[in-house]
Amino acid sequence: MTDTKKSIHGEWSSRLAFILAATGSAVGLGNIWKFPYITGENGGGAFVLVYLLCIAFIGIPIMIAETMLGRRGRQSPINTMETLAAEAEADTNWHYVGWMGVIAGFLILSYYSVIAGWASAYVLKAFTGSFSGTGATEIKALFDGFVANPAQLIFWHTLFMLATMLIVARGVRSGLEKAVQFLMPGLFVLMILLVGYAMTTGAYEQGLEFLFSPDFSKITGDSVLTAMGHAFFTLSLGMGAIMVYGSYLPKDVSITKTVFLIAGSDTIVALLAGIAIFPIVFANGLEAGSGPGLIFQTLPIAFGNMSGGWLFGILFFVMLVFAALTSSISLIEPAVTWLVENRDLDRQQACIWAGLVTWLLGLGTVFSFNLWSDFTIFGRNIFQLMDYLTANLLLPIGGFLVAVFAGWIMKQQHSEQELQIPGTQGYQVWKFLVCYVSPAAVFLVFLNVVGVI
Ligand code: TRP
């Protein structure tokens, strides 16, 4: 039925365009800001190992599944799930998976935009030479002073949301494809450069050891959940973003090869960020577990002290903002496509509504770093709550349901048709992972966290 069907929202111009967009969605603050700080908070090596296992056995199979569902359904995640459920003669309640995704997207973007705002502010700080010749103490004071000021955070959060809305309003093809084309190589080169600086700090080996020699005594049920949640977060899985991007994917493209490429580059960027940051942490006697400010308290030290650091600092934060933009647009795209399909809005109006809701929600995160920092629910401030609710709960649940749907509900002949590898060993392996391994792993981690096992 879907052979000739195309999405009403457009289609990628080529396989490369999809790779770029999906990589753009995957590579973002998750890799450069979040991965290092949660690795620091969860004790290093063992956490990294669990994260890598989750990417391989949960993330990649589910990413293949999610792309495949998107390409077959060719609509917003909500309507895609409904159509595919009908095609499989299953309960149309499956469209709640799409709903959950839309909600998760709003919640994630609300804090994502605030942090991307920090990165934007740091472009200006880099430009005005705020880092030059400074040490760890000044850099930390600079960061603490910055986040204590709600007006500043709101200003940058607003700017970032506006930029996101502008790009999304223009549609998937124009702008987006081009932005990623120069962004990814540029980011990669700068990460290598920072690793070069890390080698000169005298704590390079200590950093590597922290990242790659696992100490399993530091692993708890919660840190396994965080690692698994981050595998979903960093690959943009479990909320329909990749499903929407898959819906713009031309028919003749190999989903499996493409997914391996995207997941591979995403993982490399995250590891490079870790390799660059931890030597700076140890060389300056900083705290690895210092939280969401980690990159803002470490990388400026590098820029302030390396030759050419002024220029590299500007370039780095500019690229970080762009990397965040190519991710943020995928967080809002599922909601926008749904508003266009079902609420009779045009793309511009849909963007304004979705953007406004997200912006308002984001104020909660802004204030959790200053005015409301003492306000906690279950021991977490609003930012931490948003993060926990999405990365550790909604995304894994969404991913679990995607795996179950692709593995158990969808007719085998349909998944074979989409993946174009019917009956091969590759198909068998994927099917086994998506039917048993990935859902069971998610389930077991949840059971462990709630204390059943
Ligand atoms: N993957 C992005 C990052 O690492 C964040 C992101 C974009 C995301 N789209 C998503 C996370 C969808 C979860 C779901 O920064």
Short mmCIF file of C-alpha atoms and ligand atoms in Angstrom, two decimals:
data_model
loop_
_atom_site.label_atom_id
_atom_site.label_comp_id
_atom_site.label_asym_id
_atom_site.label_seq_id
_atom_site.Cartn_x
_atom_site.Cartn_y
_atom_site.Cartn_z
CA MET A 1 0.00 0.00 0.00
CA THR A 2 2.72 2.45 0.80
CA ASP A 3 4.94 1.93 -2.21
CA THR A 4 4.05 5.13 -3.94
CA LYS A 5 3.11 7.10 -0.89
CA LYS A 6 5.03 10.25 -0.03
CA SER A 7 4.84 12.52 2.97
CA ILE A 8 2.81 15.69 2.47
CA HIS A 9 5.53 17.55 4.36
CA GLY A 10 8.20 16.84 1.75
CA GLU A 11 10.97 14.37 1.12
CA TRP A 12 14.77 14.41 1.50
CA SER A 13 16.59 15.09 -1.72
CA SER A 14 18.85 12.07 -1.28
CA ARG A 15 20.19 9.44 1.08
CA LEU A 16 22.93 11.85 2.07
CA ALA A 17 20.36 14.44 3.04
CA PHE A 18 18.73 12.00 5.42
CA ILE A 19 22.07 10.95 6.87
CA LEU A 20 22.98 14.57 7.45
CA ALA A 21 19.67 15.48 9.01
CA ALA A 22 19.48 12.42 11.23
CA THR A 23 23.11 12.84 12.26
CA GLY A 24 22.33 16.48 12.93
CA SER A 25 19.48 15.38 15.15
CA ALA A 26 21.60 12.80 16.94
CA VAL A 27 24.73 14.88 17.48
CA GLY A 28 23.99 17.76 19.79
CA LEU A 29 24.17 18.87 23.37
CA GLY A 30 23.64 15.24 24.31
CA ASN A 31 27.09 14.34 23.05
CA ILE A 32 29.11 17.35 24.05
CA TRP A 33 27.33 18.71 27.11
CA LYS A 34 25.37 15.83 28.63
CA PHE A 35 27.51 12.76 27.99
CA PRO A 36 30.58 14.16 29.78
CA TYR A 37 28.71 15.42 32.81
CA ILE A 38 26.64 12.31 33.41
CA THR A 39 29.75 10.21 32.89
CA GLY A 40 31.43 12.33 35.55
CA GLU A 41 28.50 11.98 37.92
CA ASN A 42 28.31 8.23 37.45
CA GLY A 43 31.94 7.39 38.01
CA GLY A 44 33.41 7.01 34.51
CA GLY A 45 34.53 3.77 32.82
CA ALA A 46 31.83 1.33 33.88
CA PHE A 47 29.15 3.85 32.98
CA VAL A 48 30.71 4.40 29.55
CA LEU A 49 30.80 0.65 28.96
CA VAL A 50 27.13 0.22 29.87
CA TYR A 51 26.29 3.15 27.61
CA LEU A 52 28.15 1.58 24.67
CA LEU A 53 26.39 -1.75 25.21
CA CYS A 54 23.05 0.04 25.27
CA ILE A 55 23.85 1.80 21.99
CA ALA A 56 24.71 -1.53 20.35
CA PHE A 57 21.97 -3.79 21.67
CA ILE A 58 19.11 -1.41 22.32
CA GLY A 59 19.76 1.83 20.45
CA ILE A 60 20.73 0.58 17.00
CA PRO A 61 17.99 -2.08 16.63
CA ILE A 62 15.35 0.39 17.82
CA MET A 63 16.70 3.12 15.57
CA ILE A 64 16.31 0.78 12.60
CA ALA A 65 12.77 -0.03 13.78
CA GLU A 66 11.79 3.60 14.27
CA THR A 67 13.13 4.73 10.88
CA MET A 68 11.34 1.84 9.24
CA LEU A 69 7.99 2.63 10.87
CA GLY A 70 8.35 6.26 9.80
CA ARG A 71 9.09 5.44 6.20
CA ARG A 72 6.18 3.06 5.97
CA GLY A 73 3.70 5.41 7.65
CA ARG A 74 4.81 8.65 6.02
CA GLN A 75 2.97 10.95 8.45
CA SER A 76 3.38 12.48 11.89
CA PRO A 77 4.24 9.80 14.47
CA ILE A 78 0.70 9.86 15.86
CA ASN A 79 -0.93 9.21 12.49
CA THR A 80 1.85 6.88 11.38
CA MET A 81 1.27 4.63 14.38
CA GLU A 82 -2.46 4.68 13.75
CA THR A 83 -2.08 3.81 10.07
CA LEU A 84 0.43 1.06 10.71
CA ALA A 85 -1.69 -0.42 13.51
CA ALA A 86 -4.62 -0.55 11.12
CA GLU A 87 -2.45 -2.14 8.45
CA ALA A 88 -1.37 -4.80 10.94
CA GLU A 89 -4.98 -5.23 12.08
CA ALA A 90 -3.98 -4.21 15.58
CA ASP A 91 -5.52 -1.88 18.12
CA THR A 92 -5.37 1.77 17.03
CA ASN A 93 -4.48 2.73 20.59
CA TRP A 94 -0.92 2.36 19.34
CA HIS A 95 -1.19 5.98 18.32
CA TYR A 96 -0.64 6.87 21.98
CA VAL A 97 3.01 6.05 21.33
CA GLY A 98 2.99 9.04 19.02
CA TRP A 99 1.27 11.18 21.64
CA MET A 100 3.80 10.28 24.26
CA GLY A 101 6.51 11.28 21.83
CA VAL A 102 5.02 14.68 21.17
CA ILE A 103 4.84 15.36 24.90
CA ALA A 104 8.38 14.11 25.46
CA GLY A 105 9.55 16.40 22.65
CA PHE A 106 8.07 19.48 24.32
CA LEU A 107 9.55 18.60 27.68
CA ILE A 108 13.02 17.88 26.30
CA LEU A 109 13.13 20.96 24.11
CA SER A 110 12.05 23.15 27.01
CA TYR A 111 15.32 22.53 28.83
CA TYR A 112 17.40 21.82 25.75
CA SER A 113 16.74 25.35 24.59
CA VAL A 114 17.87 26.83 27.89
CA ILE A 115 21.19 24.97 27.75
CA ALA A 116 21.61 25.84 24.08
CA GLY A 117 21.06 29.41 25.26
CA TRP A 118 24.06 29.02 27.57
CA ALA A 119 26.13 27.91 24.60
CA SER A 120 24.94 30.96 22.65
CA ALA A 121 25.89 33.26 25.49
CA TYR A 122 29.33 31.65 25.53
CA VAL A 123 29.83 32.60 21.88
CA LEU A 124 29.67 36.21 23.00
CA LYS A 125 31.86 35.58 26.03
CA ALA A 126 34.45 33.91 23.81
CA PHE A 127 34.29 36.81 21.40
CA THR A 128 34.82 39.46 24.05
CA GLY A 129 37.86 37.59 25.36
CA SER A 130 36.35 36.59 28.71
CA PHE A 131 38.40 33.38 28.83
CA SER A 132 41.82 34.62 27.88
CA GLY A 133 44.53 33.85 30.40
CA THR A 134 42.05 32.74 33.04
CA GLY A 135 42.25 29.78 35.39
CA ALA A 136 39.73 27.32 36.74
CA THR A 137 38.55 29.60 39.55
CA GLU A 138 37.69 32.56 37.34
CA ILE A 139 35.98 30.34 34.80
CA LYS A 140 33.84 28.77 37.48
CA ALA A 141 32.94 32.17 38.90
CA LEU A 142 32.00 33.34 35.42
CA PHE A 143 29.65 30.38 34.97
CA ASP A 144 28.10 30.65 38.43
CA GLY A 145 27.47 34.36 37.96
CA PHE A 146 25.91 33.74 34.58
CA VAL A 147 23.39 31.07 35.60
CA ALA A 148 22.43 33.05 38.70
CA ASN A 149 20.96 35.71 36.44
CA PRO A 150 17.48 34.73 35.21
CA ALA A 151 17.12 37.69 32.83
CA GLN A 152 20.22 36.63 30.91
CA LEU A 153 19.12 33.01 30.71
CA ILE A 154 15.66 34.04 29.49
CA PHE A 155 17.16 36.29 26.84
CA TRP A 156 19.29 33.51 25.35
CA HIS A 157 16.57 30.88 25.73
CA THR A 158 14.19 33.16 23.82
CA LEU A 159 16.72 33.75 21.08
CA PHE A 160 17.35 30.04 20.64
CA MET A 161 13.65 29.18 20.54
CA LEU A 162 13.08 31.88 17.92
CA ALA A 163 15.87 30.46 15.77
CA THR A 164 14.42 26.96 16.09
CA MET A 165 10.95 28.15 15.10
CA LEU A 166 12.29 30.08 12.13
CA ILE A 167 14.10 27.06 10.73
CA VAL A 168 11.21 24.66 11.31
CA ALA A 169 8.76 27.09 9.73
CA ARG A 170 10.78 26.98 6.52
CA GLY A 171 10.37 23.23 6.19
CA VAL A 172 12.60 20.20 6.19
CA ARG A 173 14.57 20.73 3.03
CA SER A 174 15.65 24.31 2.80
CA GLY A 175 18.26 25.34 5.28
CA LEU A 176 18.47 22.22 7.32
CA GLU A 177 20.35 20.04 4.89
CA LYS A 178 22.90 22.73 4.19
CA ALA A 179 23.49 23.62 7.82
CA VAL A 180 24.51 20.09 8.70
CA GLN A 181 26.81 19.72 5.72
CA PHE A 182 29.48 22.05 7.04
CA LEU A 183 28.63 21.63 10.70
CA MET A 184 29.54 17.99 11.18
CA PRO A 185 33.03 18.12 9.66
CA GLY A 186 33.73 21.41 11.45
CA LEU A 187 32.68 20.07 14.81
CA PHE A 188 34.77 16.99 14.27
CA VAL A 189 37.92 19.00 13.50
CA LEU A 190 37.45 21.19 16.57
CA MET A 191 36.93 18.17 18.82
CA ILE A 192 40.21 16.70 17.56
CA LEU A 193 41.91 20.01 18.26
CA LEU A 194 40.60 20.01 21.82
CA VAL A 195 41.82 16.46 22.28
CA GLY A 196 45.20 17.81 21.13
CA TYR A 197 45.07 20.41 23.89
CA ALA A 198 43.99 17.78 26.42
CA MET A 199 47.19 15.86 25.60
CA THR A 200 49.26 18.82 26.74
CA THR A 201 47.57 19.17 30.14
CA GLY A 202 49.62 16.49 31.84
CA ALA A 203 46.48 14.63 32.91
CA TYR A 204 45.68 13.02 29.58
CA GLU A 205 46.27 9.49 30.78
CA GLN A 206 44.31 10.09 33.93
CA GLY A 207 41.40 11.27 31.79
CA LEU A 208 41.56 8.22 29.56
CA GLU A 209 41.75 5.94 32.53
CA PHE A 210 38.71 7.55 34.07
CA LEU A 211 36.76 7.05 30.85
CA PHE A 212 37.89 3.61 29.83
CA SER A 213 38.86 1.54 32.83
CA PRO A 214 35.62 0.31 34.32
CA ASP A 215 35.19 0.18 38.06
CA PHE A 216 32.01 -1.80 38.50
CA SER A 217 31.69 -0.95 42.15
CA LYS A 218 30.52 2.48 41.01
CA ILE A 219 27.60 1.07 39.03
CA THR A 220 24.13 1.22 40.54
CA GLY A 221 20.67 0.49 39.14
CA ASP A 222 20.17 4.19 38.70
CA SER A 223 23.35 4.71 36.77
CA VAL A 224 22.45 1.82 34.43
CA LEU A 225 19.09 3.52 33.85
CA THR A 226 20.86 6.81 33.16
CA ALA A 227 23.22 5.12 30.68
CA MET A 228 20.33 3.42 28.92
CA GLY A 229 18.24 6.60 28.91
CA HIS A 230 21.16 8.46 27.42
CA ALA A 231 21.52 5.90 24.62
CA PHE A 232 17.96 6.82 23.61
CA PHE A 233 18.55 10.52 24.12
CA THR A 234 21.75 10.74 22.14
CA LEU A 235 20.34 8.81 19.17
CA SER A 236 17.11 10.87 19.32
CA LEU A 237 15.04 7.74 19.84
CA GLY A 238 11.77 6.94 21.51
CA MET A 239 9.77 10.08 20.78
CA GLY A 240 9.13 10.02 17.05
CA ALA A 241 11.88 12.37 15.87
CA ILE A 242 13.61 9.67 13.88
CA MET A 243 10.20 8.35 12.83
CA VAL A 244 9.35 11.72 11.29
CA TYR A 245 12.75 11.94 9.61
CA GLY A 246 12.26 8.40 8.34
CA SER A 247 8.96 9.48 6.85
CA TYR A 248 10.84 11.83 4.51
CA LEU A 249 13.20 9.06 3.44
CA PRO A 250 13.05 7.91 -0.19
CA LYS A 251 12.09 4.28 -0.75
CA ASP A 252 15.29 2.98 -2.21
CA VAL A 253 17.61 3.85 0.67
CA SER A 254 19.09 1.11 2.89
CA ILE A 255 17.91 1.83 6.40
CA THR A 256 20.33 -0.48 8.17
CA LYS A 257 23.53 0.87 6.62
CA THR A 258 22.38 4.40 7.20
CA VAL A 259 21.60 3.77 10.86
CA PHE A 260 25.01 2.22 11.51
CA LEU A 261 26.68 5.26 10.04
CA ILE A 262 24.64 7.69 12.13
CA ALA A 263 24.99 5.80 15.40
CA GLY A 264 28.73 5.37 14.74
CA SER A 265 29.39 9.08 14.20
CA ASP A 266 27.24 10.01 17.17
CA THR A 267 29.21 7.71 19.46
CA ILE A 268 32.56 8.97 18.18
CA VAL A 269 31.64 12.60 18.85
CA ALA A 270 30.57 11.77 22.41
CA LEU A 271 33.75 9.84 23.15
CA LEU A 272 35.91 12.64 21.70
CA ALA A 273 34.12 15.12 23.95
CA GLY A 274 34.88 12.95 26.96
CA ILE A 275 38.51 12.52 25.92
CA ALA A 276 38.90 16.29 25.56
CA ILE A 277 37.17 17.25 28.78
CA PHE A 278 38.33 14.88 31.52
CA PRO A 279 42.06 15.63 31.23
CA ILE A 280 41.18 19.32 31.70
CA VAL A 281 39.06 18.39 34.72
CA PHE A 282 41.87 16.49 36.41
CA ALA A 283 44.69 18.84 35.43
CA ASN A 284 42.85 21.71 37.11
CA GLY A 285 41.73 19.83 40.18
CA LEU A 286 38.09 20.14 39.19
CA GLU A 287 35.26 17.88 40.26
CA ALA A 288 34.30 15.27 37.59
CA GLY A 289 30.81 15.09 39.04
CA SER A 290 30.15 18.81 39.07
CA GLY A 291 27.02 18.51 36.95
CA PRO A 292 25.47 20.37 34.03
CA GLY A 293 28.04 23.16 34.15
CA LEU A 294 30.94 20.78 33.42
CA ILE A 295 31.79 21.77 29.84
CA PHE A 296 31.25 25.45 30.60
CA GLN A 297 33.72 25.21 33.46
CA THR A 298 36.38 23.23 31.61
CA LEU A 299 36.59 24.02 27.90
CA PRO A 300 36.97 27.79 28.39
CA ILE A 301 40.15 27.03 30.35
CA ALA A 302 41.49 25.32 27.23
CA PHE A 303 40.48 28.23 25.02
CA GLY A 304 41.93 30.74 27.45
CA ASN A 305 45.32 29.07 27.46
CA MET A 306 45.99 27.55 24.04
CA SER A 307 47.38 29.53 21.15
CA GLY A 308 44.65 30.55 18.76
CA GLY A 309 42.25 29.90 21.63
CA TRP A 310 40.25 33.06 21.06
CA LEU A 311 39.25 32.03 17.56
CA PHE A 312 38.78 28.35 18.42
CA GLY A 313 36.60 29.29 21.38
CA ILE A 314 34.28 31.31 19.20
CA LEU A 315 34.16 28.62 16.53
CA PHE A 316 33.52 25.91 19.08
CA PHE A 317 30.55 27.57 20.73
CA VAL A 318 29.12 28.64 17.39
CA MET A 319 29.25 25.03 16.25
CA LEU A 320 27.78 23.82 19.49
CA VAL A 321 24.83 26.16 18.98
CA PHE A 322 24.38 24.89 15.43
CA ALA A 323 24.62 21.28 16.60
CA ALA A 324 21.93 22.09 19.15
CA LEU A 325 19.77 23.71 16.46
CA THR A 326 19.91 20.70 14.16
CA SER A 327 18.74 18.66 17.17
CA SER A 328 16.10 21.03 18.47
CA ILE A 329 14.29 21.13 15.15
CA SER A 330 13.81 17.38 15.34
CA LEU A 331 12.37 17.70 18.83
CA ILE A 332 9.58 19.97 17.66
CA GLU A 333 8.97 18.48 14.21
CA PRO A 334 6.62 15.66 15.38
CA ALA A 335 4.31 18.16 17.08
CA VAL A 336 4.38 20.50 14.10
CA THR A 337 3.56 17.77 11.58
CA TRP A 338 0.66 16.65 13.73
CA LEU A 339 -0.72 20.19 14.08
CA VAL A 340 -0.53 20.60 10.30
CA GLU A 341 -2.23 17.26 9.62
CA ASN A 342 -4.97 17.37 12.22
CA ARG A 343 -5.52 20.94 13.34
CA ASP A 344 -5.71 22.61 10.00
CA LEU A 345 -2.88 25.01 10.74
CA ASP A 346 -0.21 25.94 8.26
CA ARG A 347 3.41 25.24 9.06
CA GLN A 348 4.11 28.74 10.33
CA GLN A 349 1.16 28.81 12.70
CA ALA A 350 1.99 25.35 13.96
CA CYS A 351 5.54 26.47 14.71
CA ILE A 352 4.36 29.49 16.64
CA TRP A 353 2.07 27.45 18.87
CA ALA A 354 4.55 24.67 19.50
CA GLY A 355 7.32 27.19 20.10
CA LEU A 356 5.30 29.22 22.54
CA VAL A 357 4.40 26.22 24.68
CA THR A 358 8.01 25.08 24.76
CA TRP A 359 9.30 28.52 25.60
CA LEU A 360 6.92 28.81 28.56
CA LEU A 361 7.88 25.39 29.87
CA GLY A 362 11.52 26.38 29.55
CA LEU A 363 11.12 29.12 32.13
CA GLY A 364 10.88 26.37 34.73
CA THR A 365 14.38 25.25 33.83
CA VAL A 366 15.69 28.81 33.77
CA PHE A 367 14.48 29.41 37.32
CA SER A 368 15.69 26.07 38.63
CA PHE A 369 19.25 27.46 38.34
CA ASN A 370 18.48 30.57 40.37
CA LEU A 371 15.15 31.80 41.83
CA TRP A 372 13.64 28.35 42.33
CA SER A 373 16.80 26.38 42.99
CA ASP A 374 15.45 25.27 46.35
CA PHE A 375 12.18 24.09 44.93
CA THR A 376 12.34 20.33 44.52
CA ILE A 377 9.95 17.46 43.90
CA PHE A 378 11.25 13.99 44.82
CA GLY A 379 14.58 15.67 45.54
CA ARG A 380 14.90 17.08 42.03
CA ASN A 381 14.61 20.63 40.79
CA ILE A 382 12.53 21.37 37.69
CA PHE A 383 15.42 20.93 35.27
CA GLN A 384 16.40 17.61 36.81
CA LEU A 385 12.79 16.51 36.85
CA MET A 386 12.30 17.26 33.15
CA ASP A 387 15.49 15.43 32.32
CA TYR A 388 14.65 12.39 34.45
CA LEU A 389 11.08 12.16 33.24
CA THR A 390 12.08 12.27 29.58
CA ALA A 391 15.47 10.57 29.23
CA ASN A 392 14.98 7.98 31.95
CA LEU A 393 11.27 7.24 31.56
CA LEU A 394 9.43 8.49 28.47
CA LEU A 395 12.14 7.73 25.90
CA PRO A 396 12.84 4.17 27.09
CA ILE A 397 9.11 3.46 27.29
CA GLY A 398 8.60 4.92 23.81
CA GLY A 399 11.53 2.89 22.48
CA PHE A 400 10.24 -0.26 24.14
CA LEU A 401 6.87 0.17 22.45
CA VAL A 402 8.48 0.87 19.07
CA ALA A 403 10.49 -2.34 19.41
CA VAL A 404 7.43 -4.38 20.41
CA PHE A 405 5.43 -2.93 17.55
CA ALA A 406 8.11 -3.52 14.92
CA GLY A 407 8.97 -6.97 16.23
CA TRP A 408 5.62 -8.42 17.24
CA ILE A 409 2.76 -6.43 15.76
CA MET A 410 3.89 -5.45 12.29
CA LYS A 411 3.62 -8.23 9.72
CA GLN A 412 6.99 -9.82 9.00
CA GLN A 413 6.53 -9.36 5.27
CA HIS A 414 6.17 -5.62 5.78
CA SER A 415 9.28 -5.16 7.85
CA GLU A 416 11.17 -7.34 5.38
CA GLN A 417 9.94 -5.20 2.55
CA GLU A 418 11.03 -1.98 4.23
CA LEU A 419 14.42 -3.23 5.30
CA GLN A 420 15.12 -4.85 1.93
CA ILE A 421 17.09 -7.62 3.52
CA PRO A 422 14.44 -10.37 3.73
CA GLY A 423 15.58 -13.68 5.10
CA THR A 424 19.22 -12.66 5.39
CA GLN A 425 21.23 -13.20 8.52
CA GLY A 426 21.24 -9.48 9.13
CA TYR A 427 17.45 -9.47 9.17
CA GLN A 428 17.34 -12.42 11.56
CA VAL A 429 19.73 -10.73 13.94
CA TRP A 430 17.75 -7.48 13.89
CA LYS A 431 14.49 -9.31 14.39
CA PHE A 432 15.88 -11.24 17.33
CA LEU A 433 17.24 -8.07 18.94
CA VAL A 434 14.08 -6.09 18.44
CA CYS A 435 11.73 -8.89 19.53
CA TYR A 436 13.62 -10.07 22.57
CA VAL A 437 16.85 -8.39 23.53
CA SER A 438 15.99 -4.68 23.39
CA PRO A 439 12.54 -4.85 25.03
CA ALA A 440 13.74 -7.29 27.68
CA ALA A 441 16.73 -5.12 28.50
CA VAL A 442 14.58 -2.02 28.95
CA PHE A 443 12.14 -3.99 31.06
CA LEU A 444 14.81 -5.46 33.30
CA VAL A 445 16.43 -2.08 33.91
CA PHE A 446 13.05 -0.68 34.95
CA LEU A 447 12.36 -3.63 37.26
CA ASN A 448 15.73 -3.11 38.83
CA VAL A 449 15.17 0.58 39.44
CA VAL A 450 11.80 0.06 41.10
CA GLY A 451 13.41 -2.55 43.28
CA VAL A 452 11.69 -5.71 42.02
CA ILE A 453 15.00 -7.34 41.05
N1 TRP B 1 20.05 13.60 20.24
C1 TRP B 1 20.13 14.98 20.57
C2 TRP B 1 21.39 15.22 21.37
O1 TRP B 1 22.13 14.31 21.60
C3 TRP B 1 18.90 15.47 21.30
C4 TRP B 1 17.64 15.12 20.59
C5 TRP B 1 17.24 15.58 19.38
C6 TRP B 1 16.69 14.18 21.03
N2 TRP B 1 16.07 14.97 19.04
C7 TRP B 1 15.71 14.11 20.02
C8 TRP B 1 16.58 13.39 22.15
C9 TRP B 1 14.64 13.25 20.15
C10 TRP B 1 15.50 12.53 22.28
C11 TRP B 1 14.54 12.45 21.29
O2 TRP B 1 21.66 16.32 21.75
#
